[in-house]
mmCIF file of C-alpha atoms in Angstrom:
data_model
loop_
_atom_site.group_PDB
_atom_site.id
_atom_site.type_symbol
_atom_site.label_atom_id
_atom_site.label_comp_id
_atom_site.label_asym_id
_atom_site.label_seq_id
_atom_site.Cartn_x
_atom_site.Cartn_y
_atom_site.Cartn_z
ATOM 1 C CA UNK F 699 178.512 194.513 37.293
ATOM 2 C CA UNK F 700 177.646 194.019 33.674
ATOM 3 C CA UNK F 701 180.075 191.158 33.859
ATOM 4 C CA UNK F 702 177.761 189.467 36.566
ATOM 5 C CA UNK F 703 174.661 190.158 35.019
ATOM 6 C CA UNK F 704 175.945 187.904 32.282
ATOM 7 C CA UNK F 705 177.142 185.252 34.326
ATOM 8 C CA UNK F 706 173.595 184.755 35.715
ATOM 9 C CA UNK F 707 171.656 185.452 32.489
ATOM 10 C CA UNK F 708 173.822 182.402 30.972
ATOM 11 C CA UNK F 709 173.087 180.397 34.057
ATOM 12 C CA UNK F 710 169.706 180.933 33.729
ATOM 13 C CA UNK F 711 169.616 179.639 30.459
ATOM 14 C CA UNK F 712 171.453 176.785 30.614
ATOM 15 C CA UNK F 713 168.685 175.957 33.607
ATOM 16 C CA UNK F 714 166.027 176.245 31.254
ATOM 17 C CA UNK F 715 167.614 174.561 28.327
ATOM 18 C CA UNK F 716 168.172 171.149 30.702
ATOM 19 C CA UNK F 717 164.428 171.753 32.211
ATOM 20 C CA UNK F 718 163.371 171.810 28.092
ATOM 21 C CA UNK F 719 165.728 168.598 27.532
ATOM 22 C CA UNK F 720 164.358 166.964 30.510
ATOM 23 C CA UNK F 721 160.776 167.484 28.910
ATOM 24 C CA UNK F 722 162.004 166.040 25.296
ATOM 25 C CA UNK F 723 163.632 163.440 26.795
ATOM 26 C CA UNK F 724 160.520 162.295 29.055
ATOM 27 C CA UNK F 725 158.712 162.856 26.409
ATOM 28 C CA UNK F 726 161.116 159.861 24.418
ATOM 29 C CA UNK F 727 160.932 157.866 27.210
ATOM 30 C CA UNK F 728 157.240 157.361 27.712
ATOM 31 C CA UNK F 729 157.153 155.563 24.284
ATOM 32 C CA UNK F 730 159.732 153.073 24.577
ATOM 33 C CA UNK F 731 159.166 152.580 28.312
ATOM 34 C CA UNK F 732 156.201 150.016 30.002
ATOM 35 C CA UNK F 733 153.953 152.693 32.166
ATOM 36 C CA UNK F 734 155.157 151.244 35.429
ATOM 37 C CA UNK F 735 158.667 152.045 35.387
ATOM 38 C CA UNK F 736 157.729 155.430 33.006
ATOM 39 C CA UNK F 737 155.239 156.173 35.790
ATOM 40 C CA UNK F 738 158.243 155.496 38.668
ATOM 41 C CA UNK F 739 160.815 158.215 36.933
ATOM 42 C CA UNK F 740 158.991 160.925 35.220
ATOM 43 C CA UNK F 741 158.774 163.025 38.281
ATOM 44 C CA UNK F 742 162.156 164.481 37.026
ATOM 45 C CA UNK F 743 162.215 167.981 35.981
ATOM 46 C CA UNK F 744 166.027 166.783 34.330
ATOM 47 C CA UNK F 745 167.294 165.080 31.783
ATOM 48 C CA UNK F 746 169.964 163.868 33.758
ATOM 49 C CA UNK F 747 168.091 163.281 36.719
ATOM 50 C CA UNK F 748 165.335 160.723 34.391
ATOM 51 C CA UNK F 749 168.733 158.737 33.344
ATOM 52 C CA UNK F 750 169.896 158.116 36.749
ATOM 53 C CA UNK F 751 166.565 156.843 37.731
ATOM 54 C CA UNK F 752 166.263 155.025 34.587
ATOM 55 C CA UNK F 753 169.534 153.303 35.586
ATOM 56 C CA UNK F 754 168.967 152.277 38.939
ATOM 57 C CA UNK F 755 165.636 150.854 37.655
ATOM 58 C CA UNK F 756 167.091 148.590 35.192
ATOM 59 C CA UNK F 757 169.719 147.915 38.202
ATOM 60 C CA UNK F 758 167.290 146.385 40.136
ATOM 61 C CA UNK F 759 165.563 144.671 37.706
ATOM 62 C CA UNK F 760 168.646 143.307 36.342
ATOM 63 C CA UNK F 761 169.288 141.636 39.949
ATOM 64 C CA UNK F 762 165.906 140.300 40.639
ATOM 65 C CA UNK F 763 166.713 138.719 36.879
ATOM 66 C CA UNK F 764 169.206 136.780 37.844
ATOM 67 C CA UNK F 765 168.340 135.641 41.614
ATOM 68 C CA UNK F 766 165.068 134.280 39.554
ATOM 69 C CA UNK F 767 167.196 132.725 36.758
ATOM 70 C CA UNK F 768 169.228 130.915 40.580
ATOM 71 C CA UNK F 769 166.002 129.862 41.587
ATOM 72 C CA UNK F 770 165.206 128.505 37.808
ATOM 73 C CA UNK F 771 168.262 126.203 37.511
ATOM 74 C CA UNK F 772 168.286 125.618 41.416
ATOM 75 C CA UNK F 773 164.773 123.525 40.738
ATOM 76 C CA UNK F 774 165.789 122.465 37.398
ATOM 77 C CA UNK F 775 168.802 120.664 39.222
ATOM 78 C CA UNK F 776 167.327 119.292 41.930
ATOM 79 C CA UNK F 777 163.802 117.875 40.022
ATOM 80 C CA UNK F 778 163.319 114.112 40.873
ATOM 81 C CA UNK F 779 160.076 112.047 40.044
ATOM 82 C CA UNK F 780 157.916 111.389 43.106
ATOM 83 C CA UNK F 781 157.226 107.609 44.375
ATOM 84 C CA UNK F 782 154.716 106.171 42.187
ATOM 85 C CA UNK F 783 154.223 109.178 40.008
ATOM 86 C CA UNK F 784 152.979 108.087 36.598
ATOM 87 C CA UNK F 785 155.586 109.426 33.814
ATOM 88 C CA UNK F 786 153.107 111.859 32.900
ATOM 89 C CA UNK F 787 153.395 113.549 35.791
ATOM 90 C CA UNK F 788 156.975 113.627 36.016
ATOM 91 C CA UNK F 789 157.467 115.203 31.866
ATOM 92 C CA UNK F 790 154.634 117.667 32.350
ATOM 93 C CA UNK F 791 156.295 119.660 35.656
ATOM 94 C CA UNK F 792 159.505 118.884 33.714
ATOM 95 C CA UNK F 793 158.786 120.426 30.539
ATOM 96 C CA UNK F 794 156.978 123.444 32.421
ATOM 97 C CA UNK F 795 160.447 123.885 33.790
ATOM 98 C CA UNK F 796 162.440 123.715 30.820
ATOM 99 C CA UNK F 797 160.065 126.736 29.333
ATOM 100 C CA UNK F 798 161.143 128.492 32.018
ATOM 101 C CA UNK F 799 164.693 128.073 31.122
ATOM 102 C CA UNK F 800 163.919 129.033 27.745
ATOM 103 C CA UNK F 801 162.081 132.011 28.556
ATOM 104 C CA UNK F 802 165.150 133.425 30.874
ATOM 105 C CA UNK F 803 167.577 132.583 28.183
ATOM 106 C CA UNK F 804 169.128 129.574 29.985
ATOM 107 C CA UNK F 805 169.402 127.199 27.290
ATOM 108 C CA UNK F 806 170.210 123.707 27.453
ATOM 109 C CA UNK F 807 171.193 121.127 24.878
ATOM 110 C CA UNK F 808 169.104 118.467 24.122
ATOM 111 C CA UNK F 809 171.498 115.939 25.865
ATOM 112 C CA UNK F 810 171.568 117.378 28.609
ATOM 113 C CA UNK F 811 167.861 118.016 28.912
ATOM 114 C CA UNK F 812 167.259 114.523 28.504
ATOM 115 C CA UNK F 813 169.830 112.957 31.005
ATOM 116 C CA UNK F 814 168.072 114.919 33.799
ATOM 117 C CA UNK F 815 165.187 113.864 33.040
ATOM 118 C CA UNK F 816 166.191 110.239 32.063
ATOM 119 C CA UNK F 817 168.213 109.855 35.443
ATOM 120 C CA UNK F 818 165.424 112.018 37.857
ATOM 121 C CA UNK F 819 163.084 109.321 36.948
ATOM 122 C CA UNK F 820 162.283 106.178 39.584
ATOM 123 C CA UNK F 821 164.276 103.294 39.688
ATOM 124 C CA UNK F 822 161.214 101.020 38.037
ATOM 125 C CA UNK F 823 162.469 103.127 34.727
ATOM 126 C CA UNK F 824 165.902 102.821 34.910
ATOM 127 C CA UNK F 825 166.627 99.939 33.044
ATOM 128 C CA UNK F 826 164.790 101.813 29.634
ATOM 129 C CA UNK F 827 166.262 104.793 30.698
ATOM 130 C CA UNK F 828 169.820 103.184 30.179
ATOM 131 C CA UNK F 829 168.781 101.957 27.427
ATOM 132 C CA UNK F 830 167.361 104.779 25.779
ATOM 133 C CA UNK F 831 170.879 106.569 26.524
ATOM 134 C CA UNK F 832 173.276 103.249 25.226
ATOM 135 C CA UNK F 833 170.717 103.911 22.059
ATOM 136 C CA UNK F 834 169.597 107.135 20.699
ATOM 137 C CA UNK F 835 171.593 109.817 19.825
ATOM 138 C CA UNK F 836 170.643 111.996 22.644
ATOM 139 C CA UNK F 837 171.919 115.298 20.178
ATOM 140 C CA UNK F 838 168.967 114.822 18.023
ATOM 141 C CA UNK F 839 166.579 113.506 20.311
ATOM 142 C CA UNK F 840 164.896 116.247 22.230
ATOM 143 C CA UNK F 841 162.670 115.654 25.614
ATOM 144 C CA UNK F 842 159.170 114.779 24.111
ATOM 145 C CA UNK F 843 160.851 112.021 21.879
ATOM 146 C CA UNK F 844 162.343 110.469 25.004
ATOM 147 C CA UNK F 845 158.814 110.746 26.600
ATOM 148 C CA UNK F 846 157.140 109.062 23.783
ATOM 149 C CA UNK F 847 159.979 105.687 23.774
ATOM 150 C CA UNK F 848 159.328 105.302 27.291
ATOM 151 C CA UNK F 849 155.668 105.709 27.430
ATOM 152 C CA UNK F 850 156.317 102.579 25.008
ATOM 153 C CA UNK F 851 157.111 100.433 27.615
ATOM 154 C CA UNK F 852 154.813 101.594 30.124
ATOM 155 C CA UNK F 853 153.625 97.884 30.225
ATOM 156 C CA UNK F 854 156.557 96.141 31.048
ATOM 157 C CA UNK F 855 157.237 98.812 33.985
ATOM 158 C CA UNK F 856 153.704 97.521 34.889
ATOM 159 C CA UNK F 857 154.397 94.139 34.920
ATOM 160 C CA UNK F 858 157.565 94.881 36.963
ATOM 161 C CA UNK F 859 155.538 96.155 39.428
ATOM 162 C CA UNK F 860 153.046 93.310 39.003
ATOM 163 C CA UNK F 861 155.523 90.838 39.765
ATOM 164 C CA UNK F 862 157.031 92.529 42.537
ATOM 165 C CA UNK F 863 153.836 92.825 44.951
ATOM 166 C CA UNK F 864 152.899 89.061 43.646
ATOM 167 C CA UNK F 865 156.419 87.880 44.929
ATOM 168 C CA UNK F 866 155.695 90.118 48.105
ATOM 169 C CA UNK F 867 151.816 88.158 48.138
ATOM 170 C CA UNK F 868 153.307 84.549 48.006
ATOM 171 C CA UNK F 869 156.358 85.196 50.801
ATOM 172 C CA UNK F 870 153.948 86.888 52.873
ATOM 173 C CA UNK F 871 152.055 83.935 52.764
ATOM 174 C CA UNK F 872 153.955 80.658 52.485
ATOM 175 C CA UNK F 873 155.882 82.462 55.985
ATOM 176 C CA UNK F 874 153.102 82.010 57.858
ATOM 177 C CA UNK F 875 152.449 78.693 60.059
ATOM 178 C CA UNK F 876 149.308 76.559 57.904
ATOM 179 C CA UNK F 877 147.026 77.071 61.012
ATOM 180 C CA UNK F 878 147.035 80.752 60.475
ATOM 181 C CA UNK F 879 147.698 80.957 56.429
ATOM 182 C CA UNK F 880 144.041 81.948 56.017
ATOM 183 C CA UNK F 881 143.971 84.949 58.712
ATOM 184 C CA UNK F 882 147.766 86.028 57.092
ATOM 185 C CA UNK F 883 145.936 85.782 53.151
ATOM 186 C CA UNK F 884 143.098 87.997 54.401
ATOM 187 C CA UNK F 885 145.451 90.481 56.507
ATOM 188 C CA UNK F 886 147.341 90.475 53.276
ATOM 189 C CA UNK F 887 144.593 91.503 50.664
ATOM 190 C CA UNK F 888 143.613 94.405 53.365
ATOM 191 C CA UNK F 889 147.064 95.597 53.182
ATOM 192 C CA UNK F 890 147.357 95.127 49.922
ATOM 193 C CA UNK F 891 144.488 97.253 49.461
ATOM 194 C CA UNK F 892 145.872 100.363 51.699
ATOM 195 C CA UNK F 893 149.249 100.036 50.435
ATOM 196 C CA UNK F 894 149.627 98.363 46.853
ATOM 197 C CA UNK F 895 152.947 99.960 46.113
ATOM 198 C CA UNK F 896 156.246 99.013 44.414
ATOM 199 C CA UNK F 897 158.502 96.890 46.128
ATOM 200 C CA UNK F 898 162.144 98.031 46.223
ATOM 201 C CA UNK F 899 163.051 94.677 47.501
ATOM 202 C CA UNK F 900 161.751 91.862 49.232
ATOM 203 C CA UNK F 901 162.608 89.998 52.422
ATOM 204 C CA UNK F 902 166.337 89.646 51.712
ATOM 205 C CA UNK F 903 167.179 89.829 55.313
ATOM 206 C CA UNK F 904 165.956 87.736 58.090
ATOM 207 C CA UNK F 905 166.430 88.203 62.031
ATOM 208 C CA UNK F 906 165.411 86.262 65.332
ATOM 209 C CA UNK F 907 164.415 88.121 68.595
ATOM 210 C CA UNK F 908 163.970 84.986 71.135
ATOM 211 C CA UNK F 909 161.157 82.746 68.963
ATOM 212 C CA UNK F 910 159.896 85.403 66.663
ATOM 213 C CA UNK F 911 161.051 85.413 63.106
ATOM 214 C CA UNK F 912 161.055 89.588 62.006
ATOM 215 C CA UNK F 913 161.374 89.359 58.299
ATOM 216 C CA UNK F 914 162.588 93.211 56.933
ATOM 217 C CA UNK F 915 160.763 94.481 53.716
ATOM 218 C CA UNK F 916 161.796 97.765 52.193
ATOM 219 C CA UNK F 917 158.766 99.790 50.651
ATOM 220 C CA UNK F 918 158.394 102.952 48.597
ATOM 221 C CA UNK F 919 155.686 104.705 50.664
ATOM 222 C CA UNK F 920 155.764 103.939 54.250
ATOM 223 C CA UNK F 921 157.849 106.980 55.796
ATOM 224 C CA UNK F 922 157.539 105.188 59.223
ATOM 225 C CA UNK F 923 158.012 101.765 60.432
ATOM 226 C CA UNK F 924 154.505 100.071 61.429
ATOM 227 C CA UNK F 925 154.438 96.396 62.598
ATOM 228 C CA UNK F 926 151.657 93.988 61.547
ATOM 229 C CA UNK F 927 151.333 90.821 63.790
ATOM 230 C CA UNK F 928 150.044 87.893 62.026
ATOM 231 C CA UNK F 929 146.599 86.609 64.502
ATOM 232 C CA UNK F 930 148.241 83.627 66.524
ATOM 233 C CA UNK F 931 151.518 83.630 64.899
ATOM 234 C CA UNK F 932 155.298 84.045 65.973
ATOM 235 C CA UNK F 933 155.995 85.629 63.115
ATOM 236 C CA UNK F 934 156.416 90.249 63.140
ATOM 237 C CA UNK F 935 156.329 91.843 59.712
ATOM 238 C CA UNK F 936 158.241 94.933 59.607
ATOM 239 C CA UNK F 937 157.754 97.133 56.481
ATOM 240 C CA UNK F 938 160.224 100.077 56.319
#
């Protein structure tokens, strides 16, 4: 019997010394630990048992780290300026997202920061954009420089665009018949007024349905295909 009343005596202690480690090493924990996920554990009378929780805690947070850091590079990837967005509204959302990189410790070079950017940009800016790249050494030259050389030439992309809906103005215009030129000038400025928009290209393709001439104009911000009849005409604009 004495044997037995050992056996239990030691058991007993052991018991308590794990209870006592569990306390110091709650105790350890609080300090290094942020109160939520201290808060979430310390119910643990163990030392063991405040590990195992501790583990499957950073378990957890270790997976919602990386779908976030998938999410991160998913809308890094897939960023692309918005029809006539002015460039500073394409580099701020852009540099917002390369923060976020940053912050989750997904790094990029410079290079490649700035042929995303360079190449999500609209077409208006793709001739400086190719330029910029044939260039500058894109090592050295990190995203805000790139922003700065293109906000350079801000007025030629302007005067693209000028020229564009002036080219769309005077073939708008001289297509008309002369006995309805003034009623297709005013339905023009009208339009022009709704929609003044950049002009992928103009009327490079022309069709006949029976008399009436359809002339085929791609735009940048019509998502549907409306039809605009010039008053006493034969002649259908379609704008894509």
């Amino acid at each position: 019997m004495n044997w037995l009343w050992l056996l239990i005596q030691g058991l007993l202690c052991c018991i308590d010394e794990t209870m006592l480690n569990g306390l110091h090493v709650s105790s350890i924990m609080s300090r290094g630990l942020s109160d939520e996920i201290y808060n979430s554990i310390n119910s643990n009378d163990t030392a063991y048992g405040l590990w195992k929780d501790l583990e499957r805690q950073m378990r957890g947070a270790e997976v919602g780290q990386r779908i976030q850091q998938t999410y991160t590079v998913w809308n890094y990837m897939a960023f692309y300026a918005k029809p006539n967005e002015k460039i500073e509204d394409s580099y701020l959302p852009f540099n917002k997202l390369i923060n976020e990189m940053n912050r989750q410790k997904l790094k990029r070079t410079n290079i490649e920061l700035n042929i995303q950017f360079l190449q999500s940009l609209q077409p208006k800016w793709k001739h400086f954009s190719i330029a910029i790249i044939q260039n500058q050494d894109l090592n050295k030259l990190d995203i805000n420089n790139s922003f700065d050389l293109l906000k350079r030439n801000q007025k030629e992309v302007n005067e693209i665009r000028d020229g564009f809906v002036s080219q769309l103005h005077s073939f708008w215009y001289l297509s008309c018949p002369r006995t309805v030129q003034t009623s297709c000038r005013r339905e023009m400025r009208n339009w022009m007024k709704k929609a003044f928009v950049v002009v992928r290209e103009a009327a490079k393709r022309k069709l006949s349905v029976g008399n009436t001439t359809i002339f085929c104009i791609s735009t940048l911000t019509f998502d549907t295909m409306s039809r605009r009849q010039c008053a006493g005409s034969k002649i259908l604009v379609l704008l894509e």
